[in-house]
Amino acid sequence: MMRVSWSSILVLMLVSASPFSANALTWFKAAAADQSSQYVSHVESRDDKLGTLPTQEIETMIRQSEHLQAYSRKPDCFQRVAQTIRRPCGELEMNGDDRISRSDRFIQYNRYLYSNILTAAAAISMTLCELQTAMHPPPMECTLFASNADTTEMMFAADHKICVEALSRSAQYWSSYSGYLREVPQLCFAFRGMSDIDIAKDIYRNATVDKVELLRLLLDRERKTHDSQKHMLDVIQGMNMLLFNLGTASTVLESASEYAVERLQARSDAILQTLQADLLRFSEHERTRQSEEIHVMNVAIGNVVAGHATSLASLASNIEASVQAHVDVLFTESRQQLQNVLGVVVNQASEALRAHVVEQQYAAECAHRLSETLEEMTIKTKQEMDSINGTAAAMREGLLQKGSTGFFSLQELSKTGVLWLAEIVLRVDSSHFEYLLQMPVFRLCGAVASVLGLLIRVCFSTVMGVGVLLVSSRRWLDYNRSPSKAQDSRDALPSGSPSPPALTEQNLRFPVRPGPSFNRSLSRSRSTLRIF
């Protein structure tokens, strides 16, 4: 029993002397947390006292512990009374700080009365237990303080003064009551010590559990940190290998790009020279072909006009002789008939003459329009040839200049549009596109696109010129066929009608004499066609 008491006291001293044992990180239950938070302040306030306990107090604690062990060997009556006052003694100890901190005298007085009543009631109950052991009858006034009472509240409800007066009438009873009255505070002190030890064990257990959880958390965090560091080292090694591979690849790409640039430069020079020679040959061939076609067309038009004029002249003379003969023969025969139908014939003749005049006017307008068309065609053809020559010269100069930034205005315009689109819409720096446009590959693509545009323009201009010439020739041929229709209308006239004026070769060729502007435009167009 002595060893158990010493071990309990040593545990209490170790727990109270260690400030970390009372500072738990967390409590897992609300009830235990409230009780521990109330008691921690009390234990900490007693740290200094326990650290400097004198030997007498330690001996007192040992004696009270022995006294408490002795009560455990007594009969059940004493043990029941001791268990009855154990909880109130613990409550008085737990509320000790509140008793000191509060200044309300009424509350202090009530606690003082509660302590005195508890001590007196416990002493009376133990005295009655002793009387019961000795087979002495208890006083009638102390019946409610018997050990078989159900609760402590029933003991406190009785008036202990009456019971004390009854016990004082007997010296033996009073001696027992006085002795137990002195032992109850010591017993309560022992109960408080045991309660302190239990609470300290709970606090130590909670602190130990929290520390174990903290250590487990720290170990998990250390393990995760180690794993993350290992992962980072693996990632860094992979990145180093990737950087090494990228450096090797960049070196290989740089050498390959230099070789490709050299090859492209040589190839572009050869292509430019070939394109220049092809353009020269193409321009010469086009000039020769156009001049030959225009010459052939002029010869064909001249032959057609001459043959048509000859046929019209021979036909006009034959028609004139035949009409004269028929008119002479039929003049006498048809005079009477002519007088009858003179009005009708005059009307028909006037209508025919009016139609002939309209046709003549239309032919004159067509000839004038043809002259204007030929003049405009000549001017446009000359302008197109000048623009083609200028474009070929500019292209030749642009191809010969290797350091130039562009070839044609269309290329500059397209480049400006692309740069504007990249800066405004795509939000890309234009310096990157300038660097790309300076590369030989893009310059070569621009030159090829410009040459293709030039070829398309030349072909389109040639097709338009040939189309205009064909339309003009067709209109001229239609106009030359119109006098034959006039001759057919003259043959349809009845005998006796006045004959129209004779058709000469000059009137058949040009019913309306062309002006000097038409002659000048025709001569200018022929000279231009000969140049081509």
XYZ file of C-alpha atoms in Angstrom:
532
model
C 0.000 0.000 0.000
C 2.848 2.334 0.757
C 4.391 1.759 -2.673
C 1.122 2.518 -4.409
C 0.821 5.777 -2.516
C 4.373 6.810 -3.309
C 3.913 5.983 -6.998
C 0.704 8.014 -7.103
C 2.438 10.984 -5.503
C 5.410 10.722 -7.890
C 3.078 10.596 -10.903
C 1.258 13.664 -9.581
C 4.555 15.545 -9.096
C 5.871 14.588 -12.550
C 2.657 15.569 -14.272
C 2.371 18.847 -12.392
C 6.084 19.697 -12.807
C 5.952 19.289 -16.610
C 4.275 22.305 -18.230
C 3.945 20.537 -21.557
C 1.884 17.700 -20.120
C -0.999 20.048 -19.303
C -0.867 21.906 -22.635
C -2.660 19.473 -24.902
C -3.078 20.434 -28.538
C -6.712 19.494 -28.742
C -9.476 17.609 -26.939
C -11.641 15.250 -28.880
C -14.727 15.454 -26.657
C -16.521 18.569 -25.534
C -17.199 17.367 -21.982
C -13.604 16.321 -21.370
C -12.388 19.583 -22.927
C -14.527 21.691 -20.562
C -13.461 19.756 -17.493
C -9.782 19.788 -18.447
C -9.813 23.513 -19.300
C -11.221 24.206 -15.813
C -8.650 22.077 -14.107
C -5.549 23.005 -16.139
C -5.419 26.498 -14.663
C -5.635 25.021 -11.164
C -2.871 22.514 -11.827
C -0.628 25.201 -13.342
C -1.256 27.426 -10.330
C -0.086 24.568 -8.157
C 3.068 23.858 -10.170
C 5.188 26.240 -8.174
C 3.690 25.013 -4.919
C 4.292 21.361 -5.738
C 7.755 22.163 -6.973
C 8.592 23.687 -3.593
C 6.540 21.433 -1.251
C 8.137 21.101 2.151
C 8.798 17.696 3.636
C 6.013 18.110 6.202
C 3.344 18.524 3.541
C 4.632 15.514 1.673
C 4.475 13.494 4.868
C 0.955 14.803 5.438
C -0.058 13.678 1.973
C 1.456 10.250 2.671
C -0.393 9.963 5.969
C -3.675 11.010 4.373
C -3.137 8.427 1.690
C -2.532 5.807 4.366
C -5.611 7.026 6.187
C -7.641 6.667 2.983
C -6.287 3.131 2.555
C -7.272 2.402 6.119
C -10.851 3.522 5.399
C -10.963 0.991 2.598
C -10.468 -1.755 5.212
C -13.297 -0.538 7.425
C -16.877 -1.806 7.239
C -19.258 -0.880 4.487
C -20.840 1.915 6.494
C -17.635 3.928 6.649
C -16.885 3.189 2.971
C -20.385 4.327 1.984
C -19.957 7.618 3.872
C -16.506 8.121 2.333
C -17.885 7.548 -1.171
C -20.727 9.975 -0.380
C -18.374 12.859 0.405
C -15.884 12.060 -2.357
C -17.744 13.915 -5.118
C -18.481 17.091 -3.057
C -14.834 17.249 -2.007
C -13.782 17.166 -5.679
C -16.282 19.903 -6.555
C -14.959 22.125 -3.764
C -11.429 21.688 -5.111
C -12.455 22.349 -8.710
C -14.263 25.540 -7.736
C -11.418 26.800 -5.610
C -10.142 29.292 -8.200
C -13.630 30.696 -8.636
C -13.915 31.094 -4.898
C -10.685 33.103 -4.817
C -11.291 35.156 -7.943
C -14.862 36.239 -7.164
C -15.559 39.002 -4.651
C -19.181 38.252 -3.891
C -19.358 37.706 -0.127
C -22.710 36.002 -0.322
C -21.352 33.298 -2.602
C -18.282 32.865 -0.396
C -20.492 32.594 2.658
C -22.689 29.956 1.023
C -19.645 27.908 0.094
C -18.325 28.223 3.597
C -21.628 26.998 4.982
C -21.674 24.172 2.434
C -18.186 23.074 3.529
C -19.132 23.191 7.222
C -22.396 21.350 6.620
C -20.552 18.719 4.561
C -17.944 18.237 7.278
C -20.533 18.085 10.074
C -22.813 15.726 8.149
C -19.915 13.394 7.301
C -18.681 13.433 10.907
C -22.199 12.691 12.203
C -22.579 9.826 9.688
C -19.244 8.269 10.691
C -20.151 8.634 14.380
C -23.401 6.818 13.719
C -21.442 4.122 11.833
C -19.209 3.659 14.893
C -22.278 3.445 17.154
C -23.775 0.898 14.791
C -20.543 -1.129 14.925
C -20.543 -0.994 18.739
C -24.238 -1.962 18.814
C -25.206 1.304 20.504
C -28.531 2.886 19.637
C -28.180 6.252 17.898
C -30.019 9.338 19.134
C -33.442 9.932 17.655
C -32.405 13.383 16.410
C -29.710 11.796 14.165
C -31.906 9.309 12.296
C -31.677 11.219 9.015
C -27.848 11.119 9.189
C -27.735 7.345 9.236
C -25.443 5.674 6.694
C -28.361 4.042 4.917
C -29.629 7.429 3.637
C -30.186 7.458 -0.104
C -28.472 10.702 -1.038
C -26.284 13.377 0.411
C -29.037 15.937 -0.142
C -31.224 14.120 2.404
C -28.406 14.309 4.944
C -27.920 18.017 4.261
C -31.644 18.676 4.463
C -31.663 17.760 8.184
C -30.628 20.170 10.880
C -27.234 18.953 12.052
C -27.264 21.264 15.068
C -30.001 19.204 16.722
C -28.010 16.025 16.088
C -24.820 17.644 17.427
C -26.649 18.714 20.603
C -27.905 15.175 21.009
C -24.386 13.793 20.596
C -22.987 16.313 23.064
C -25.134 14.862 25.822
C -22.843 11.826 25.829
C -19.116 12.230 26.361
C -18.330 9.106 24.360
C -20.521 10.209 21.460
C -19.035 13.686 21.536
C -15.480 12.298 21.577
C -16.227 10.167 18.510
C -17.928 13.086 16.753
C -14.980 15.417 17.509
C -12.471 12.896 16.216
C -14.387 12.306 12.998
C -14.927 16.052 12.617
C -11.145 16.405 12.521
C -10.685 13.432 10.168
C -13.257 14.498 7.536
C -11.166 17.459 6.189
C -8.130 15.171 6.024
C -10.198 12.545 4.216
C -11.548 15.212 1.854
C -7.978 16.364 1.230
C -7.000 12.784 0.375
C -9.976 12.523 -1.994
C -8.906 15.753 -3.647
C -5.402 14.326 -4.095
C -6.791 11.196 -5.715
C -9.010 13.339 -7.937
C -5.987 15.425 -8.895
C -4.069 12.269 -9.772
C -6.943 10.948 -11.921
C -7.331 14.273 -13.692
C -3.559 14.482 -14.191
C -3.581 10.977 -15.669
C -6.385 11.961 -18.043
C -4.528 15.101 -19.036
C -1.298 13.156 -19.523
C -3.146 10.534 -21.564
C -4.746 13.197 -23.738
C -1.432 15.009 -24.163
C 0.288 11.733 -25.036
C -2.378 10.876 -27.609
C -2.134 14.359 -29.105
C 1.649 14.152 -29.197
C 1.463 10.751 -30.879
C -0.963 12.184 -33.439
C 1.351 15.160 -33.902
C 4.352 12.874 -34.385
C 2.374 10.750 -36.830
C 1.328 13.890 -38.689
C 4.925 15.121 -38.751
C 6.134 11.725 -39.973
C 3.501 11.700 -42.723
C 4.441 15.221 -43.705
C 8.131 14.308 -43.705
C 7.386 11.253 -45.838
C 5.330 13.329 -48.268
C 8.054 15.986 -48.336
C 10.656 13.315 -49.077
C 8.475 11.864 -51.839
C 7.877 15.308 -53.326
C 11.610 16.066 -53.198
C 12.343 12.763 -54.894
C 9.717 13.524 -57.534
C 11.167 16.992 -58.039
C 14.655 15.509 -58.434
C 13.305 13.096 -61.052
C 11.560 15.964 -62.836
C 14.727 18.076 -62.728
C 16.767 15.192 -64.133
C 14.206 14.728 -66.894
C 14.291 18.448 -67.642
C 18.090 18.368 -67.751
C 17.955 15.497 -70.222
C 15.326 17.352 -72.220
C 17.464 20.499 -72.246
C 20.447 18.466 -73.388
C 18.391 16.881 -76.174
C 17.016 20.285 -77.142
C 20.534 21.703 -77.323
C 21.640 18.837 -79.537
C 18.572 19.210 -81.738
C 19.058 22.982 -81.991
C 22.670 22.460 -83.076
C 21.601 19.962 -85.741
C 18.778 22.224 -86.899
C 21.084 25.212 -87.076
C 23.579 23.366 -89.267
C 20.769 21.973 -91.438
C 19.169 25.411 -91.774
C 22.473 26.957 -92.835
C 22.947 24.236 -95.456
C 19.340 24.627 -96.644
C 19.715 28.416 -96.878
C 22.839 28.036 -98.995
C 21.121 25.523 -101.290
C 18.010 27.694 -101.570
C 20.103 30.764 -102.326
C 21.900 28.991 -105.154
C 18.678 27.476 -106.434
C 16.870 30.845 -106.288
C 19.658 32.505 -108.264
C 19.402 29.834 -110.946
C 15.603 30.108 -111.021
C 15.766 33.894 -111.305
C 18.165 33.677 -114.221
C 15.974 31.076 -115.929
C 12.859 33.179 -115.372
C 14.560 36.252 -116.779
C 15.609 34.407 -119.928
C 12.136 32.857 -120.310
C 10.484 36.256 -119.903
C 12.692 37.781 -122.592
C 11.950 34.936 -125.001
C 8.254 35.081 -124.206
C 8.050 38.847 -124.787
C 9.887 38.553 -128.126
C 7.717 35.637 -129.196
C 4.526 37.508 -128.263
C 5.595 40.580 -130.203
C 6.388 38.529 -133.284
C 3.165 36.552 -133.068
C 0.991 39.629 -132.543
C 2.631 41.478 -135.452
C 2.134 38.460 -137.729
C -1.499 38.074 -136.712
C -2.210 41.780 -137.236
C -0.501 41.726 -140.638
C -2.491 38.677 -141.708
C -5.701 40.323 -140.487
C -4.909 43.547 -142.407
C -4.196 41.604 -145.595
C -7.400 39.587 -145.205
C -9.478 42.692 -144.539
C -7.938 44.461 -147.569
C -8.602 41.507 -149.853
C -12.182 41.201 -148.649
C -12.821 44.916 -149.132
C -11.251 44.951 -152.630
C -13.159 41.873 -153.798
C -16.405 43.208 -152.412
C -15.891 46.580 -154.115
C -15.123 44.891 -157.479
C -18.188 42.674 -157.256
C -20.369 45.602 -156.300
C -19.039 47.700 -159.240
C -19.673 44.969 -161.830
C -23.066 44.244 -160.340
C -24.012 47.936 -160.373
C -23.161 48.354 -164.089
C -25.158 45.240 -165.043
C -28.098 46.317 -162.957
C -28.026 49.802 -164.467
C -28.060 48.484 -168.078
C -30.802 45.959 -167.361
C -32.948 48.503 -165.577
C -32.500 51.012 -168.386
C -33.562 48.438 -171.013
C -36.553 47.294 -169.036
C -37.589 50.844 -168.315
C -37.413 51.808 -172.002
C -39.421 48.758 -173.085
C -41.971 48.988 -170.378
C -42.235 52.773 -170.269
C -44.800 52.981 -173.026
C -46.674 49.898 -171.921
C -46.888 50.869 -168.307
C -47.539 54.595 -168.646
C -51.263 54.127 -168.239
C -50.733 51.697 -165.420
C -48.197 53.991 -163.898
C -50.634 56.828 -163.857
C -53.165 54.649 -162.058
C -50.768 53.434 -159.461
C -48.644 56.534 -159.378
C -49.830 57.485 -155.989
C -49.141 54.023 -154.600
C -45.782 53.820 -156.293
C -44.806 57.262 -155.078
C -45.639 56.237 -151.542
C -43.728 52.995 -151.865
C -40.807 54.817 -153.410
C -40.804 57.412 -150.661
C -40.876 54.664 -148.041
C -38.095 52.797 -149.789
C -36.039 55.972 -150.082
C -36.680 56.765 -146.462
C -35.564 53.275 -145.459
C -32.524 53.668 -147.677
C -31.718 56.999 -146.024
C -32.079 55.389 -142.612
C -29.767 52.592 -143.655
C -27.278 55.110 -144.989
C -27.402 57.037 -141.728
C -27.001 53.854 -139.740
C -24.027 52.862 -141.909
C -22.489 56.306 -141.378
C -22.949 56.005 -137.631
C -21.455 52.518 -137.674
C -18.477 53.767 -139.642
C -18.010 56.663 -137.228
C -18.338 54.310 -134.266
C -15.894 51.915 -135.885
C -13.396 54.716 -136.342
C -13.762 55.756 -132.713
C -13.460 52.131 -131.587
C -10.315 51.637 -133.659
C -8.879 54.869 -132.302
C -9.625 53.853 -128.687
C -8.315 50.358 -129.346
C -5.138 51.825 -130.790
C -4.666 54.091 -127.771
C -5.399 51.290 -125.296
C -3.148 48.889 -127.142
C -0.317 51.398 -127.058
C -0.920 52.041 -123.349
C -0.995 48.322 -122.598
C 2.229 47.756 -124.486
C 3.838 50.657 -122.660
C 2.672 49.256 -119.317
C 3.891 45.781 -120.296
C 7.285 47.165 -121.259
C 7.476 49.189 -118.037
C 6.382 46.220 -115.945
C 8.946 43.960 -117.620
C 11.669 46.539 -117.002
C 10.606 46.968 -113.355
C 10.471 43.220 -112.887
C 13.889 42.860 -114.448
C 15.293 45.492 -112.103
C 13.531 43.953 -109.081
C 14.792 40.476 -109.898
C 18.340 41.735 -110.336
C 18.284 43.483 -106.948
C 18.701 40.749 -104.349
C 18.506 42.933 -101.287
C 15.235 44.672 -102.169
C 12.298 44.132 -99.809
C 9.600 43.810 -102.471
C 8.982 43.504 -106.244
C 5.691 45.143 -107.135
C 3.179 47.468 -105.565
C 0.695 44.596 -105.359
C 3.165 42.630 -103.286
C 3.732 45.620 -101.024
C -0.006 46.055 -100.659
C -0.534 42.382 -99.818
C 2.377 42.439 -97.379
C 0.952 45.535 -95.684
C -2.465 43.866 -95.423
C -1.001 40.693 -93.917
C 1.034 42.696 -91.381
C -2.011 44.755 -90.446
C -4.090 41.592 -90.014
C -1.367 40.008 -87.839
C -0.987 43.084 -85.603
C -4.650 44.085 -85.223
C -6.533 40.784 -85.369
C -4.018 38.099 -84.346
C -1.993 40.315 -81.931
C 1.341 39.121 -83.319
C 4.505 41.206 -83.462
C 5.180 42.315 -87.051
C 8.945 41.980 -86.620
C 8.596 38.178 -86.881
C 6.792 38.525 -90.231
C 9.428 40.996 -91.433
C 12.074 38.411 -90.632
C 10.111 35.731 -92.498
C 9.602 37.995 -95.542
C 13.356 38.618 -95.688
C 14.035 34.899 -96.075
C 14.947 33.763 -99.622
C 12.105 31.226 -99.740
C 9.409 33.842 -99.213
C 11.150 36.234 -101.596
C 11.207 33.500 -104.228
C 7.498 32.795 -103.679
C 6.753 36.511 -104.049
C 8.713 36.693 -107.306
C 6.900 33.644 -108.709
C 3.521 35.128 -107.728
C 4.422 38.445 -109.387
C 5.496 36.694 -112.603
C 2.265 34.695 -112.663
C 0.261 37.910 -112.179
C 2.138 39.554 -115.031
C 1.502 36.578 -117.320
C -2.210 36.639 -116.466
C -2.403 40.351 -117.247
C -0.614 39.928 -120.575
C -2.873 37.047 -121.598
C -5.999 38.950 -120.562
C -4.892 42.041 -122.503
C -4.143 39.963 -125.596
C -7.513 38.213 -125.457
C -9.336 41.530 -125.049
C -7.475 43.088 -128.008
C -8.230 40.134 -130.264
C -11.892 40.200 -129.175
C -12.209 43.919 -129.957
C -10.636 43.394 -133.389
C -12.956 40.494 -134.182
C -16.068 42.463 -133.161
C -14.967 45.469 -135.196
C -14.258 43.276 -138.258
C -17.649 41.643 -137.990
C -19.423 44.992 -137.851
C -17.402 46.211 -140.846
C -18.327 43.138 -142.865
C -22.027 43.528 -141.974
C -21.871 47.142 -143.091
C -20.283 46.189 -146.428
C -23.105 43.701 -147.117
C -25.835 46.402 -146.716
C -25.616 47.842 -150.370
C -26.676 44.450 -151.795
C -29.926 44.733 -149.809
C -30.511 48.221 -151.289
C -30.027 46.834 -154.819
C -32.633 44.106 -154.147
C -35.115 46.782 -153.026
C -34.526 48.678 -156.294
C -35.226 45.552 -158.355
C -38.549 45.209 -156.573
C -39.787 48.610 -157.863
C -42.474 48.431 -160.611
C -41.928 49.628 -164.123
C -42.516 53.280 -164.788
C -41.296 54.411 -161.331
C -38.490 56.928 -161.209
C -35.154 55.231 -161.019
C -32.862 55.980 -158.086
C -29.536 57.560 -158.646
C -26.822 55.427 -160.117
C -24.540 53.584 -157.693
C -20.883 54.198 -158.214
C -17.921 52.397 -156.697
C -17.231 55.289 -154.367
C -20.854 55.370 -153.131
C -20.821 51.606 -152.590
C -17.666 51.719 -150.552
C -18.582 54.660 -148.382
C -22.173 55.830 -148.632
C -21.266 58.653 -146.290
C -17.827 60.063 -146.877
C -15.681 59.601 -143.774
C -14.155 62.634 -142.174
C -10.493 63.434 -141.592
C -10.626 62.178 -137.962
C -11.609 58.711 -139.165
C -8.755 58.665 -141.667
C -6.258 59.755 -139.039
C -7.441 57.130 -136.518
C -7.330 54.416 -139.191
C -3.795 55.333 -140.229
C -2.689 55.501 -136.583
C -4.142 52.071 -135.822
C -2.444 50.553 -138.892
C 0.915 52.039 -137.881
C 0.482 50.708 -134.340
C -0.411 47.259 -135.608
C 2.653 47.268 -137.862
C 4.786 48.119 -134.815
C 3.392 45.084 -133.001
